[in-house]
Structures are given as structure tokens and as C-alpha cells.
Amino acid sequence: APFLPPPQGSVPRSFACMKRSRGADTSMSDDSLVLVTADNKSGFKNVTYDLQSRRYELRVQVGGKRKHLGAFKTAREAAVVYARTAEGKADAAAQQRPTGADAAAHAVRAAEREGLLLIPADRKDSTTGYKNVTHNVEQSGVRKYKLQMQKKGKRLSCGLFGTAEEAALAYARTPEGRADAERLRRPAPVPRTAAAIEAVQQAEREGLTLVLSANATGYKNVTVDQRKSKCQLQVRAAGRQQTIGLFDSPEEAALAYARTPQGRADAEQQQRRSAATSQPSSRPPSLPASLPAPA
């Protein structure tokens, strides 16, 4: 009859093992020790049973080479030794990380503790809702959310994550993410001219929300045309950037955008995001007292 490996039992205080592992301390005296499990016959990572020696072998990949760390009477003894290595501690930490919805909630709480802001996506077609985070359904494994950043004219991959929130947290910790958060936390632009004030009032009368942005004008799709000293409204339609018009103030251009279907959709997304992140109101602040509103 074929030899069957001995049943796994509790770790003995002392044991005799092969020469390379003789004298190893395999007791579970360290309360913080976490054994790294695996879906294999031994139940532990890097632990296999050798039929010839009738021992559990422990082999670890170090520096591109497979290193033999010893042979043990039980799989648990081998797992204890691995748990004390740097590789084992790293694997244990990864094993204890939350996954799925728990991981997403953990990332959101971590951002709150660190005073960070998960930066919302600028693009309407974003599938994740977070800036620089994309969802690759064809990616193998559980980490399907990719963080990419633009640096020195190149699009660089900054890692794969199990949830969009974890990727967004990684971006929020970068200098670029912190700069984006600072811009988003700035108060909404204050209208400075009578025409700008009228545009804000008209948006309120129509029940519209001016869509904010972290750009120089403070409003999405609104830029300053320096040559004409005007504010330009541009939107992307049918794969092309189209100019809607030129306006005397950012508020007037923002009002024109707020009236479009795309602007209404962006306003709804902005309001949901504002409620979720506890950001200041998405509407512009009260009109300045120094400029009376036109009759």
C-alpha cells in the first residue's frame, strides 16, 4: 500500500529534523505569528511533502532562486519557520488584508484617518469614478484595478489593486493626488462682475448646478482664451473637442454648460460625490456684497 503522510498534529516543543533545520524553534510562542495558508496538499504556502524522506519540505523563492529551508515532521512546523521569515511576514500581511467590499471600506476609512481625499474622475466615461483608476476585466487574478499616472509626458503604471478605492487611496497619497485634493477643497469661485452674478442667479432660478473643476477657471470645460480675453466653453462630442462659445465670465460659460444634457449629468454626479465625500456644497458661495446684483 502506498505510504500516507502522517496526520498533522500540534507543534511539539522539541523535535528532530533534518540537518538543515535541526534546532529550529517551531513553537507558537509569538502571539503575532500568522501562518500563511495555501490551497495545496499541505495547507501551507511553500510547504510540500516528500515521499522519500517522509518529511515536509520548506522551500522559498529568494532572489530568483529556490532556497531549501529545511525538512520537518509536520506541515505546521514548516509553516511556523516560514512565518518567521521576511517573506512569510509579507505574505501573512497580504493574507490578512481585507478583500472586496471590506477592502473598499477599509480604504475609505484609511483616507479619512489620514486626512486624504479620494480624487473623483474628471472623465464622464470613467468606469471606476476615481481619477487615474481604470478597471481591466481581462486582467488575471483578483487585482483588476490599475492606477496610472502621467509623468514627464509618459503614462506610467503605478500598480494593480483589488478595488477601485484601494487604487484611489494610493493616488491620494502621492504628491499629485494631494495637489488635486487641495484644488478640490478650494471654495467655489466667487463671481466678480455683474454678468457673472446674473449667471449664478439665473442658474439658481432654473434649478441648475454649475459644475466645478480643479482647473484655473473653477468650472468644468471652461478655459480662458488669452488672445481674446474671453472664457471658452468646450465639450467633447462624437470623439471630438467642440467649442460651444466664448463668454465674458467663467460663470456665464458654466451656465451654458449646465443647461446641456452632459452638464446636467455631471451636476448630478457632482452632487452625489459631494454628499459621499462631505465636500463643501457644489453650488457657488453667496454673492459678494461688494457688487450689487443687477435688477
PDB file of C-alpha atoms in Angstrom:
ATOM      1  CA  ALA A   1       0.000   0.000   0.000  1.00  0.00           C
ATOM      2  CA  PRO A   2       1.302   3.495  -0.728  1.00  0.00           C
ATOM      3  CA  PHE A   3       2.682   5.456   2.192  1.00  0.00           C
ATOM      4  CA  LEU A   4       0.360   8.138   3.531  1.00  0.00           C
ATOM      5  CA  PRO A   5       1.779  11.276   5.161  1.00  0.00           C
ATOM      6  CA  PRO A   6       1.339  11.382   8.932  1.00  0.00           C
ATOM      7  CA  PRO A   7      -1.613  13.382  10.250  1.00  0.00           C
ATOM      8  CA  GLN A   8      -0.876  16.958  11.213  1.00  0.00           C
ATOM      9  CA  GLY A   9      -0.852  17.488  14.944  1.00  0.00           C
ATOM     10  CA  SER A  10       0.074  20.178  17.401  1.00  0.00           C
ATOM     11  CA  VAL A  11       3.581  21.572  17.260  1.00  0.00           C
ATOM     12  CA  PRO A  12       5.866  19.785  19.765  1.00  0.00           C
ATOM     13  CA  ARG A  13       8.211  21.750  21.990  1.00  0.00           C
ATOM     14  CA  SER A  14      11.184  19.898  20.595  1.00  0.00           C
ATOM     15  CA  PHE A  15      11.680  17.680  17.576  1.00  0.00           C
ATOM     16  CA  ALA A  16      14.391  16.103  15.497  1.00  0.00           C
ATOM     17  CA  CYS A  17      14.517  17.130  11.883  1.00  0.00           C
ATOM     18  CA  MET A  18      16.907  17.054   9.014  1.00  0.00           C
ATOM     19  CA  LYS A  19      20.351  18.569   9.301  1.00  0.00           C
ATOM     20  CA  ARG A  20      19.485  21.963   7.785  1.00  0.00           C
ATOM     21  CA  SER A  21      16.542  22.508  10.135  1.00  0.00           C
ATOM     22  CA  ARG A  22      17.838  20.870  13.325  1.00  0.00           C
ATOM     23  CA  GLY A  23      17.393  23.126  16.334  1.00  0.00           C
ATOM     24  CA  ALA A  24      14.804  25.401  14.705  1.00  0.00           C
ATOM     25  CA  ASP A  25      12.257  26.855  17.121  1.00  0.00           C
ATOM     26  CA  THR A  26       8.817  25.938  15.816  1.00  0.00           C
ATOM     27  CA  SER A  27       6.797  26.832  18.907  1.00  0.00           C
ATOM     28  CA  MET A  28       3.925  29.287  18.563  1.00  0.00           C
ATOM     29  CA  SER A  29       5.143  31.458  21.445  1.00  0.00           C
ATOM     30  CA  ASP A  30       4.847  34.624  19.350  1.00  0.00           C
ATOM     31  CA  ASP A  31       1.201  35.692  19.523  1.00  0.00           C
ATOM     32  CA  SER A  32       1.624  37.882  16.438  1.00  0.00           C
ATOM     33  CA  LEU A  33       2.796  34.956  14.287  1.00  0.00           C
ATOM     34  CA  VAL A  34       0.448  34.237  11.389  1.00  0.00           C
ATOM     35  CA  LEU A  35       0.773  31.024   9.386  1.00  0.00           C
ATOM     36  CA  VAL A  36       0.422  31.533   5.645  1.00  0.00           C
ATOM     37  CA  THR A  37      -2.134  29.114   4.264  1.00  0.00           C
ATOM     38  CA  ALA A  38      -2.416  27.841   0.695  1.00  0.00           C
ATOM     39  CA  ASP A  39      -4.700  25.705  -1.426  1.00  0.00           C
ATOM     40  CA  ASN A  40      -2.349  22.733  -1.657  1.00  0.00           C
ATOM     41  CA  LYS A  41      -1.988  19.288  -0.042  1.00  0.00           C
ATOM     42  CA  SER A  42      -0.068  20.582   2.981  1.00  0.00           C
ATOM     43  CA  GLY A  43      -2.395  23.526   3.561  1.00  0.00           C
ATOM     44  CA  PHE A  44       0.541  25.943   3.920  1.00  0.00           C
ATOM     45  CA  LYS A  45       2.440  28.058   1.414  1.00  0.00           C
ATOM     46  CA  ASN A  46       5.830  26.758   0.222  1.00  0.00           C
ATOM     47  CA  VAL A  47       5.378  23.531   2.194  1.00  0.00           C
ATOM     48  CA  THR A  48       5.351  20.197   0.323  1.00  0.00           C
ATOM     49  CA  TYR A  49       5.535  16.558   1.455  1.00  0.00           C
ATOM     50  CA  ASP A  50       8.487  14.500   0.254  1.00  0.00           C
ATOM     51  CA  LEU A  51       7.619  10.796  -0.066  1.00  0.00           C
ATOM     52  CA  GLN A  52      11.251   9.675   0.001  1.00  0.00           C
ATOM     53  CA  SER A  53      12.271  11.414   3.219  1.00  0.00           C
ATOM     54  CA  ARG A  54       8.788  11.329   4.718  1.00  0.00           C
ATOM     55  CA  ARG A  55       9.219  14.930   5.759  1.00  0.00           C
ATOM     56  CA  TYR A  56       7.592  18.240   4.967  1.00  0.00           C
ATOM     57  CA  GLU A  57       9.981  20.328   2.887  1.00  0.00           C
ATOM     58  CA  LEU A  58      10.095  24.113   3.105  1.00  0.00           C
ATOM     59  CA  ARG A  59      11.369  25.912   0.013  1.00  0.00           C
ATOM     60  CA  VAL A  60      11.221  29.675  -0.575  1.00  0.00           C
ATOM     61  CA  GLN A  61      11.907  31.785  -3.665  1.00  0.00           C
ATOM     62  CA  VAL A  62      14.655  34.269  -2.729  1.00  0.00           C
ATOM     63  CA  GLY A  63      16.426  36.471  -5.252  1.00  0.00           C
ATOM     64  CA  GLY A  64      15.126  34.444  -8.169  1.00  0.00           C
ATOM     65  CA  LYS A  65      16.425  31.178  -6.685  1.00  0.00           C
ATOM     66  CA  ARG A  66      14.587  28.373  -4.907  1.00  0.00           C
ATOM     67  CA  LYS A  67      16.080  28.054  -1.425  1.00  0.00           C
ATOM     68  CA  HIS A  68      15.626  24.982   0.796  1.00  0.00           C
ATOM     69  CA  LEU A  69      14.971  25.992   4.413  1.00  0.00           C
ATOM     70  CA  GLY A  70      14.589  22.570   5.981  1.00  0.00           C
ATOM     71  CA  ALA A  71      12.534  19.426   6.409  1.00  0.00           C
ATOM     72  CA  PHE A  72      10.065  18.894   9.240  1.00  0.00           C
ATOM     73  CA  LYS A  73       7.905  16.212  10.807  1.00  0.00           C
ATOM     74  CA  THR A  74       4.695  18.175  10.326  1.00  0.00           C
ATOM     75  CA  ALA A  75       3.495  20.767   7.859  1.00  0.00           C
ATOM     76  CA  ARG A  76       2.706  23.085  10.725  1.00  0.00           C
ATOM     77  CA  GLU A  77       6.310  23.068  11.916  1.00  0.00           C
ATOM     78  CA  ALA A  78       7.464  24.092   8.450  1.00  0.00           C
ATOM     79  CA  ALA A  79       4.781  26.796   8.306  1.00  0.00           C
ATOM     80  CA  VAL A  80       5.952  28.224  11.639  1.00  0.00           C
ATOM     81  CA  VAL A  81       9.522  28.540  10.344  1.00  0.00           C
ATOM     82  CA  TYR A  82       8.284  30.209   7.147  1.00  0.00           C
ATOM     83  CA  ALA A  83       6.087  32.585   9.135  1.00  0.00           C
ATOM     84  CA  ARG A  84       9.218  33.928  10.850  1.00  0.00           C
ATOM     85  CA  THR A  85      10.975  34.811   7.582  1.00  0.00           C
ATOM     86  CA  ALA A  86      10.666  38.218   5.913  1.00  0.00           C
ATOM     87  CA  GLU A  87       8.843  36.589   3.006  1.00  0.00           C
ATOM     88  CA  GLY A  88       6.454  34.832   5.369  1.00  0.00           C
ATOM     89  CA  LYS A  89       5.653  38.021   7.260  1.00  0.00           C
ATOM     90  CA  ALA A  90       4.943  39.840   3.994  1.00  0.00           C
ATOM     91  CA  ASP A  91       2.676  37.017   2.819  1.00  0.00           C
ATOM     92  CA  ALA A  92       0.903  36.978   6.186  1.00  0.00           C
ATOM     93  CA  ALA A  93       0.241  40.708   5.965  1.00  0.00           C
ATOM     94  CA  ALA A  94      -1.180  40.274   2.465  1.00  0.00           C
ATOM     95  CA  GLN A  95      -3.274  37.336   3.653  1.00  0.00           C
ATOM     96  CA  GLN A  96      -4.833  39.430   6.410  1.00  0.00           C
ATOM     97  CA  ARG A  97      -5.742  42.346   4.169  1.00  0.00           C
ATOM     98  CA  PRO A  98      -9.484  42.718   3.644  1.00  0.00           C
ATOM     99  CA  THR A  99     -10.873  41.926   0.211  1.00  0.00           C
ATOM    100  CA  GLY A 100     -13.841  43.018  -1.877  1.00  0.00           C
ATOM    101  CA  ALA A 101     -16.320  45.328  -0.193  1.00  0.00           C
ATOM    102  CA  ASP A 102     -14.368  45.127   3.085  1.00  0.00           C
ATOM    103  CA  ALA A 103     -11.201  46.282   1.305  1.00  0.00           C
ATOM    104  CA  ALA A 104     -13.043  49.185  -0.316  1.00  0.00           C
ATOM    105  CA  ALA A 105     -14.499  50.301   3.017  1.00  0.00           C
ATOM    106  CA  HIS A 106     -11.091  49.905   4.661  1.00  0.00           C
ATOM    107  CA  ALA A 107      -9.503  52.153   2.010  1.00  0.00           C
ATOM    108  CA  VAL A 108     -12.171  54.827   2.521  1.00  0.00           C
ATOM    109  CA  ARG A 109     -11.640  54.757   6.303  1.00  0.00           C
ATOM    110  CA  ALA A 110      -7.864  54.924   5.835  1.00  0.00           C
ATOM    111  CA  ALA A 111      -8.264  58.027   3.676  1.00  0.00           C
ATOM    112  CA  GLU A 112     -10.400  59.643   6.377  1.00  0.00           C
ATOM    113  CA  ARG A 113      -7.864  58.823   9.100  1.00  0.00           C
ATOM    114  CA  GLU A 114      -5.021  60.259   7.031  1.00  0.00           C
ATOM    115  CA  GLY A 115      -6.986  63.351   6.051  1.00  0.00           C
ATOM    116  CA  LEU A 116      -6.848  62.401   2.368  1.00  0.00           C
ATOM    117  CA  LEU A 117      -9.414  62.841  -0.381  1.00  0.00           C
ATOM    118  CA  LEU A 118     -10.123  60.130  -2.937  1.00  0.00           C
ATOM    119  CA  ILE A 119      -9.991  62.162  -6.140  1.00  0.00           C
ATOM    120  CA  PRO A 120     -13.071  61.742  -8.344  1.00  0.00           C
ATOM    121  CA  ALA A 121     -12.643  61.114 -12.044  1.00  0.00           C
ATOM    122  CA  ASP A 122     -12.743  64.061 -14.432  1.00  0.00           C
ATOM    123  CA  ARG A 123     -13.919  61.934 -17.342  1.00  0.00           C
ATOM    124  CA  LYS A 124     -17.591  61.161 -17.680  1.00  0.00           C
ATOM    125  CA  ASP A 125     -16.848  57.742 -19.201  1.00  0.00           C
ATOM    126  CA  SER A 126     -14.816  56.602 -16.185  1.00  0.00           C
ATOM    127  CA  THR A 127     -15.855  53.104 -15.107  1.00  0.00           C
ATOM    128  CA  THR A 128     -14.441  53.466 -11.593  1.00  0.00           C
ATOM    129  CA  GLY A 129     -15.395  57.015 -10.592  1.00  0.00           C
ATOM    130  CA  TYR A 130     -11.832  57.814  -9.480  1.00  0.00           C
ATOM    131  CA  LYS A 131      -9.090  59.765 -11.236  1.00  0.00           C
ATOM    132  CA  ASN A 132      -6.343  57.713 -12.927  1.00  0.00           C
ATOM    133  CA  VAL A 133      -8.027  54.437 -11.929  1.00  0.00           C
ATOM    134  CA  THR A 134      -9.244  52.021 -14.602  1.00  0.00           C
ATOM    135  CA  HIS A 135     -10.941  48.636 -14.419  1.00  0.00           C
ATOM    136  CA  ASN A 136      -9.367  45.919 -16.562  1.00  0.00           C
ATOM    137  CA  VAL A 137     -11.783  42.982 -16.661  1.00  0.00           C
ATOM    138  CA  GLU A 138      -9.313  40.934 -18.706  1.00  0.00           C
ATOM    139  CA  GLN A 139      -6.602  41.176 -16.037  1.00  0.00           C
ATOM    140  CA  SER A 140      -5.877  37.796 -14.459  1.00  0.00           C
ATOM    141  CA  GLY A 141      -6.170  37.370 -10.692  1.00  0.00           C
ATOM    142  CA  VAL A 142      -8.162  39.421  -8.235  1.00  0.00           C
ATOM    143  CA  ARG A 143      -6.311  42.691  -8.781  1.00  0.00           C
ATOM    144  CA  LYS A 144      -8.138  44.199 -11.737  1.00  0.00           C
ATOM    145  CA  TYR A 145      -7.965  47.912 -10.911  1.00  0.00           C
ATOM    146  CA  LYS A 146      -4.975  49.730 -12.394  1.00  0.00           C
ATOM    147  CA  LEU A 147      -3.528  53.042 -11.236  1.00  0.00           C
ATOM    148  CA  GLN A 148      -1.791  55.017 -13.976  1.00  0.00           C
ATOM    149  CA  MET A 149      -0.257  58.477 -13.772  1.00  0.00           C
ATOM    150  CA  GLN A 150       1.107  60.951 -16.287  1.00  0.00           C
ATOM    151  CA  LYS A 151       4.731  61.817 -15.544  1.00  0.00           C
ATOM    152  CA  LYS A 152       7.132  63.640 -17.853  1.00  0.00           C
ATOM    153  CA  GLY A 153       4.863  63.069 -20.825  1.00  0.00           C
ATOM    154  CA  LYS A 154       4.583  59.333 -20.243  1.00  0.00           C
ATOM    155  CA  ARG A 155       1.724  57.236 -18.908  1.00  0.00           C
ATOM    156  CA  LEU A 156       3.177  55.109 -16.113  1.00  0.00           C
ATOM    157  CA  SER A 157       1.549  52.146 -14.399  1.00  0.00           C
ATOM    158  CA  CYS A 158       1.655  52.519 -10.618  1.00  0.00           C
ATOM    159  CA  GLY A 159       0.197  49.188  -9.560  1.00  0.00           C
ATOM    160  CA  LEU A 160      -2.765  46.826  -9.555  1.00  0.00           C
ATOM    161  CA  PHE A 161      -5.358  46.710  -6.772  1.00  0.00           C
ATOM    162  CA  GLY A 162      -8.301  44.606  -5.710  1.00  0.00           C
ATOM    163  CA  THR A 163     -10.749  47.528  -5.557  1.00  0.00           C
ATOM    164  CA  ALA A 164     -11.078  50.973  -7.101  1.00  0.00           C
ATOM    165  CA  GLU A 165     -10.959  52.548  -3.640  1.00  0.00           C
ATOM    166  CA  GLU A 166      -7.576  50.973  -2.857  1.00  0.00           C
ATOM    167  CA  ALA A 167      -6.154  52.332  -6.118  1.00  0.00           C
ATOM    168  CA  ALA A 168      -7.677  55.752  -5.405  1.00  0.00           C
ATOM    169  CA  LEU A 169      -6.120  55.720  -1.931  1.00  0.00           C
ATOM    170  CA  ALA A 170      -2.705  55.000  -3.437  1.00  0.00           C
ATOM    171  CA  TYR A 171      -3.128  58.006  -5.751  1.00  0.00           C
ATOM    172  CA  ALA A 172      -4.382  60.203  -2.908  1.00  0.00           C
ATOM    173  CA  ARG A 173      -1.080  59.534  -1.085  1.00  0.00           C
ATOM    174  CA  THR A 174       1.039  60.822  -3.972  1.00  0.00           C
ATOM    175  CA  PRO A 175       2.097  64.471  -4.321  1.00  0.00           C
ATOM    176  CA  GLU A 176      -0.102  64.722  -7.414  1.00  0.00           C
ATOM    177  CA  GLY A 177      -3.083  63.364  -5.512  1.00  0.00           C
ATOM    178  CA  ARG A 178      -2.539  65.769  -2.634  1.00  0.00           C
ATOM    179  CA  ALA A 179      -2.325  68.686  -5.074  1.00  0.00           C
ATOM    180  CA  ASP A 180      -5.598  67.624  -6.691  1.00  0.00           C
ATOM    181  CA  ALA A 181      -7.234  67.405  -3.265  1.00  0.00           C
ATOM    182  CA  GLU A 182      -6.044  70.903  -2.398  1.00  0.00           C
ATOM    183  CA  ARG A 183      -7.594  72.287  -5.584  1.00  0.00           C
ATOM    184  CA  LEU A 184     -10.874  70.455  -4.987  1.00  0.00           C
ATOM    185  CA  ARG A 185     -11.098  71.761  -1.439  1.00  0.00           C
ATOM    186  CA  ARG A 186     -10.800  75.354  -2.513  1.00  0.00           C
ATOM    187  CA  PRO A 187     -14.016  77.357  -2.183  1.00  0.00           C
ATOM    188  CA  ALA A 188     -16.103  77.675  -5.307  1.00  0.00           C
ATOM    189  CA  PRO A 189     -15.257  80.728  -7.420  1.00  0.00           C
ATOM    190  CA  VAL A 190     -16.869  83.991  -6.348  1.00  0.00           C
ATOM    191  CA  PRO A 191     -18.448  85.928  -9.229  1.00  0.00           C
ATOM    192  CA  ARG A 192     -16.701  89.281  -9.715  1.00  0.00           C
ATOM    193  CA  THR A 193     -18.811  91.040 -12.328  1.00  0.00           C
ATOM    194  CA  ALA A 194     -22.462  91.917 -12.695  1.00  0.00           C
ATOM    195  CA  ALA A 195     -22.775  89.477 -15.615  1.00  0.00           C
ATOM    196  CA  ALA A 196     -21.207  86.706 -13.538  1.00  0.00           C
ATOM    197  CA  ILE A 197     -23.576  87.412 -10.655  1.00  0.00           C
ATOM    198  CA  GLU A 198     -26.537  87.306 -13.018  1.00  0.00           C
ATOM    199  CA  ALA A 199     -25.352  83.937 -14.391  1.00  0.00           C
ATOM    200  CA  VAL A 200     -25.199  82.471 -10.867  1.00  0.00           C
ATOM    201  CA  GLN A 201     -28.654  83.823 -10.039  1.00  0.00           C
ATOM    202  CA  GLN A 202     -30.083  82.512 -13.303  1.00  0.00           C
ATOM    203  CA  ALA A 203     -28.684  79.031 -12.580  1.00  0.00           C
ATOM    204  CA  GLU A 204     -30.430  79.079  -9.209  1.00  0.00           C
ATOM    205  CA  ARG A 205     -33.699  80.222 -10.791  1.00  0.00           C
ATOM    206  CA  GLU A 206     -33.531  77.349 -13.295  1.00  0.00           C
ATOM    207  CA  GLY A 207     -32.569  74.843 -10.617  1.00  0.00           C
ATOM    208  CA  LEU A 208     -29.210  74.186 -12.249  1.00  0.00           C
ATOM    209  CA  THR A 209     -25.847  73.404 -10.668  1.00  0.00           C
ATOM    210  CA  LEU A 210     -22.661  74.893 -12.068  1.00  0.00           C
ATOM    211  CA  VAL A 211     -20.207  72.026 -12.451  1.00  0.00           C
ATOM    212  CA  LEU A 212     -16.972  72.765 -10.607  1.00  0.00           C
ATOM    213  CA  SER A 213     -13.464  71.711 -11.580  1.00  0.00           C
ATOM    214  CA  ALA A 214      -9.904  71.945 -10.295  1.00  0.00           C
ATOM    215  CA  ASN A 215      -8.799  73.995 -13.308  1.00  0.00           C
ATOM    216  CA  ALA A 216      -7.876  77.676 -13.433  1.00  0.00           C
ATOM    217  CA  THR A 217     -11.440  78.931 -14.009  1.00  0.00           C
ATOM    218  CA  GLY A 218     -13.020  76.722 -11.359  1.00  0.00           C
ATOM    219  CA  TYR A 219     -15.620  75.306 -13.754  1.00  0.00           C
ATOM    220  CA  LYS A 220     -15.606  72.154 -15.862  1.00  0.00           C
ATOM    221  CA  ASN A 221     -14.891  72.505 -19.603  1.00  0.00           C
ATOM    222  CA  VAL A 222     -14.311  76.261 -19.179  1.00  0.00           C
ATOM    223  CA  THR A 223     -10.926  77.714 -20.097  1.00  0.00           C
ATOM    224  CA  VAL A 224      -9.534  81.190 -20.642  1.00  0.00           C
ATOM    225  CA  ASP A 225      -8.723  82.256 -24.184  1.00  0.00           C
ATOM    226  CA  GLN A 226      -5.836  84.642 -23.524  1.00  0.00           C
ATOM    227  CA  ARG A 227      -5.808  86.008 -27.083  1.00  0.00           C
ATOM    228  CA  LYS A 228      -9.437  87.129 -26.966  1.00  0.00           C
ATOM    229  CA  SER A 229      -9.643  87.748 -23.208  1.00  0.00           C
ATOM    230  CA  LYS A 230     -12.714  85.555 -23.108  1.00  0.00           C
ATOM    231  CA  CYS A 231     -13.813  82.388 -21.381  1.00  0.00           C
ATOM    232  CA  GLN A 232     -14.222  79.467 -23.737  1.00  0.00           C
ATOM    233  CA  LEU A 233     -16.608  76.550 -23.315  1.00  0.00           C
ATOM    234  CA  GLN A 234     -15.553  73.314 -24.979  1.00  0.00           C
ATOM    235  CA  VAL A 235     -17.184  69.886 -24.731  1.00  0.00           C
ATOM    236  CA  ARG A 236     -16.263  66.520 -26.157  1.00  0.00           C
ATOM    237  CA  ALA A 237     -18.870  65.132 -28.544  1.00  0.00           C
ATOM    238  CA  ALA A 238     -18.637  62.345 -31.139  1.00  0.00           C
ATOM    239  CA  GLY A 239     -14.990  61.856 -30.211  1.00  0.00           C
ATOM    240  CA  ARG A 240     -14.061  65.472 -30.902  1.00  0.00           C
ATOM    241  CA  GLN A 241     -13.496  68.569 -28.805  1.00  0.00           C
ATOM    242  CA  GLN A 242     -16.067  71.141 -29.872  1.00  0.00           C
ATOM    243  CA  THR A 243     -16.184  74.831 -28.959  1.00  0.00           C
ATOM    244  CA  ILE A 244     -19.645  75.898 -27.771  1.00  0.00           C
ATOM    245  CA  GLY A 245     -18.918  79.584 -27.438  1.00  0.00           C
ATOM    246  CA  LEU A 246     -16.992  82.486 -25.882  1.00  0.00           C
ATOM    247  CA  PHE A 247     -18.231  84.285 -22.764  1.00  0.00           C
ATOM    248  CA  ASP A 248     -17.258  87.311 -20.703  1.00  0.00           C
ATOM    249  CA  SER A 249     -17.005  85.355 -17.429  1.00  0.00           C
ATOM    250  CA  PRO A 250     -16.457  81.746 -16.294  1.00  0.00           C
ATOM    251  CA  GLU A 251     -19.904  81.747 -14.681  1.00  0.00           C
ATOM    252  CA  GLU A 252     -21.643  82.537 -17.960  1.00  0.00           C
ATOM    253  CA  ALA A 253     -19.789  79.716 -19.700  1.00  0.00           C
ATOM    254  CA  ALA A 254     -20.554  77.361 -16.780  1.00  0.00           C
ATOM    255  CA  LEU A 255     -24.248  78.259 -17.033  1.00  0.00           C
ATOM    256  CA  ALA A 256     -24.268  77.381 -20.726  1.00  0.00           C
ATOM    257  CA  TYR A 257     -22.689  74.004 -19.894  1.00  0.00           C
ATOM    258  CA  ALA A 258     -25.100  73.389 -17.016  1.00  0.00           C
ATOM    259  CA  ARG A 259     -28.004  73.638 -19.490  1.00  0.00           C
ATOM    260  CA  THR A 260     -26.669  70.804 -21.668  1.00  0.00           C
ATOM    261  CA  PRO A 261     -27.596  67.121 -21.045  1.00  0.00           C
ATOM    262  CA  GLN A 262     -23.937  66.383 -20.346  1.00  0.00           C
ATOM    263  CA  GLY A 263     -23.774  69.263 -17.874  1.00  0.00           C
ATOM    264  CA  ARG A 264     -26.899  68.058 -16.054  1.00  0.00           C
ATOM    265  CA  ALA A 265     -25.429  64.545 -15.782  1.00  0.00           C
ATOM    266  CA  ASP A 266     -22.137  65.938 -14.467  1.00  0.00           C
ATOM    267  CA  ALA A 267     -24.030  68.079 -11.945  1.00  0.00           C
ATOM    268  CA  GLU A 268     -25.867  65.019 -10.597  1.00  0.00           C
ATOM    269  CA  GLN A 269     -22.576  63.144 -10.294  1.00  0.00           C
ATOM    270  CA  GLN A 270     -21.004  66.145  -8.556  1.00  0.00           C
ATOM    271  CA  GLN A 271     -23.829  66.312  -6.016  1.00  0.00           C
ATOM    272  CA  ARG A 272     -23.563  62.574  -5.262  1.00  0.00           C
ATOM    273  CA  ARG A 273     -19.806  62.868  -4.893  1.00  0.00           C
ATOM    274  CA  SER A 274     -20.164  65.911  -2.641  1.00  0.00           C
ATOM    275  CA  ALA A 275     -22.531  64.035  -0.335  1.00  0.00           C
ATOM    276  CA  ALA A 276     -20.300  60.939  -0.280  1.00  0.00           C
ATOM    277  CA  THR A 277     -17.071  62.800   0.483  1.00  0.00           C
ATOM    278  CA  SER A 278     -18.564  65.523   2.710  1.00  0.00           C
ATOM    279  CA  GLN A 279     -17.051  68.192   0.462  1.00  0.00           C
ATOM    280  CA  PRO A 280     -18.409  71.727   0.522  1.00  0.00           C
ATOM    281  CA  SER A 281     -21.605  72.442  -1.386  1.00  0.00           C
ATOM    282  CA  SER A 282     -21.295  72.093  -5.139  1.00  0.00           C
ATOM    283  CA  ARG A 283     -23.078  75.401  -5.632  1.00  0.00           C
ATOM    284  CA  PRO A 284     -21.092  78.655  -5.726  1.00  0.00           C
ATOM    285  CA  PRO A 285     -20.997  80.623  -2.450  1.00  0.00           C
ATOM    286  CA  SER A 286     -23.214  83.579  -1.704  1.00  0.00           C
ATOM    287  CA  LEU A 287     -22.877  86.530  -3.986  1.00  0.00           C
ATOM    288  CA  PRO A 288     -20.341  89.133  -2.843  1.00  0.00           C
ATOM    289  CA  ALA A 289     -21.788  92.129  -1.056  1.00  0.00           C
ATOM    290  CA  SER A 290     -19.344  94.453  -2.809  1.00  0.00           C
ATOM    291  CA  LEU A 291     -21.113  94.025  -6.137  1.00  0.00           C
ATOM    292  CA  PRO A 292     -24.848  94.569  -6.064  1.00  0.00           C
ATOM    293  CA  ALA A 293     -26.815  92.094  -8.090  1.00  0.00           C
ATOM    294  CA  PRO A 294     -28.334  93.638 -11.204  1.00  0.00           C
ATOM    295  CA  ALA A 295     -32.021  94.373 -11.123  1.00  0.00           C
TER     296      ALA A 295
END
